[in-house]
Amino acid sequence: MSNECPITIFWFRRDLRLHDNAALFHALKENKKVQCIFIFDKNILDDLKDSKDVRVAFIHDTLSEIKQTLNSYGADLWVFHDTALDAWQKILSQNNVDKIYFNRDYEPYALNRDQELNILAESMNIDVCTYKDHVVFESHEVLKDDGNPYVVFTPYKRKWMSLLESGRLENNYDVLKAFKCEDYLSNLNPVDEPMAFISLGAMGFEKTNIAIPSKEVSQSLIKEYGDKRNFPAIHGTSRLGVHYRFGTVSIREKAAKAIVLSETYLNELIWRDFYSQILHHFPHIVKESFRKKYDNIDWRNNKEEFEAWCQGKTGYPIVDAGMRELNTTGYMHNRVRMIAASFLTKHLLIDWRWGEAYFAQKLLDYDLASNNGGWQWASGSGTDAAPYFRIFNPWTQQDKFDKHKAYIKKWIPEYGTPQYPQPIVDHKEARERCLKTYKEALDNN
Ligand code: FAD
């Protein structure tokens, strides 16, 4: 791997694509020999509990495709399995590197990791160039007039839209313009021999049968999204979450389509930016409630009830169907995520952090900012949360959004037989218990 003229490194992270990739575009446009790398970060992989974690297999498959494409241009993708800092120490000591490019990541772990690289690079006089790619607007771009962050969605959205409009020329929006990496692929670093590609098995993982939802979404689905998105029995949402998470699709491209096809879909993409900036401005939410007094709630945290919830055996069909969908596919419909999360925190009075951790383990589209946002919303402790006394009734939710029980029957084959459990709690009693517990916690502070 030693090189005489300097190479420039582009580091793939949450942006696993060769098209419309901001940092890759700038690296290729501004440099002559761009070498792409990826690091399977041991700090992250070692924390995963399941050797069949489908997200790792998905990343591996995606990298394999990228590597093949790069090989077809006479270039390569170097893949490492190490802690990020150790990998960088090796890369920088074994190669003559002049610059490093990557797209910004706003999670606390990533910010620390990138800061360590900055320090290392600075000590070696290597420039680090970073770009926005994962979101449409970053946390410092959408602020109130007084410079403070928004904590309520509607005014945030208004400002977000006005920023979008301010960079508009007819149907083109500055901020959504594609970065045409394909124009500069001749600036990739040519290699004689591609580097061997580490196998999943060598990292302690294996493939599963869980399928990744397709990247291709029809225009009609997005057009009808507003009418259909709340009904879990139909395929009415895009299922692109996993692709947004790992950057296998471009947020700019999808937002530009949404502007034309569906305001409701665009709204959901704005929620994604919203939660990303909340995490960036208020990193305490990773461990604590956004509204601190909610940390005084006297959770029951009953382990058997938690287990029943995880397995989809609470006797509340809409909750159970959702949990079984999650356990089987790594996906759960948004409406059902809200119902299942509300049930865990309010009906069972189990700490939202338990549910959040379970979703983090299982969801293909797991994203710290959106998952935390969703859980804190459901438990009432988050930004823009519904008042705690508004408690979802799982029975009416079920009647409204799965009227013909198609979703329930799909996921609970024993539904309607004696094998299906009786409700773990009575709705009315659980509701009253929740109101009392929340009131005590919040009134005392
Ligand atoms: P679509 O309905 O097709 O929406 C398109 C995209 O918009 C999504 O892929 C997602 O990127 C974004 N989006 C939609 N709704 C939201 C939202 N409420 N907040 C933020 N972004 C949104 N979303 C995640 O991406 N990762 C998570 O870990 C996650 N955990 C959640 C946990 C709970 C308790 C709740 C209530 C919601 C959670 N969400 C999470 C938000 C939402 O449920 C998912 O984004 C959505 O269900 C993914 O399916 P889809 O791709 O078909 O979404």
mmCIF file of C-alpha atoms in Angstrom, residues 11 38-48 80-85 109 113 203:
data_model
loop_
_atom_site.group_PDB
_atom_site.id
_atom_site.type_symbol
_atom_site.label_atom_id
_atom_site.label_comp_id
_atom_site.label_asym_id
_atom_site.label_seq_id
_atom_site.Cartn_x
_atom_site.Cartn_y
_atom_site.Cartn_z
ATOM 1 C CA TRP A 11 -13.957 7.655 4.043
ATOM 2 C CA PHE A 38 -14.446 1.846 4.829
ATOM 3 C CA ILE A 39 -13.793 0.780 8.412
ATOM 4 C CA PHE A 40 -15.870 -1.928 10.113
ATOM 5 C CA ASP A 41 -15.523 -0.317 13.511
ATOM 6 C CA LYS A 42 -14.824 -2.897 16.217
ATOM 7 C CA ASN A 43 -16.181 -0.545 18.863
ATOM 8 C CA ILE A 44 -19.579 -0.720 17.162
ATOM 9 C CA LEU A 45 -19.549 -4.347 15.997
ATOM 10 C CA ASP A 46 -18.426 -5.723 19.368
ATOM 11 C CA ASP A 47 -21.553 -4.255 20.972
ATOM 12 C CA LEU A 48 -23.950 -6.018 18.624
ATOM 13 C CA PHE A 80 -10.584 -2.451 7.381
ATOM 14 C CA HIS A 81 -11.817 -4.239 10.492
ATOM 15 C CA ASP A 82 -10.441 -2.394 13.477
ATOM 16 C CA THR A 83 -11.250 0.453 15.801
ATOM 17 C CA ALA A 84 -11.465 3.616 13.728
ATOM 18 C CA LEU A 85 -8.450 5.238 15.353
ATOM 19 C CA TYR A 109 -20.026 8.600 19.305
ATOM 20 C CA ARG A 113 -14.377 9.444 16.868
ATOM 21 C CA MET A 203 -15.728 -10.550 11.552
#
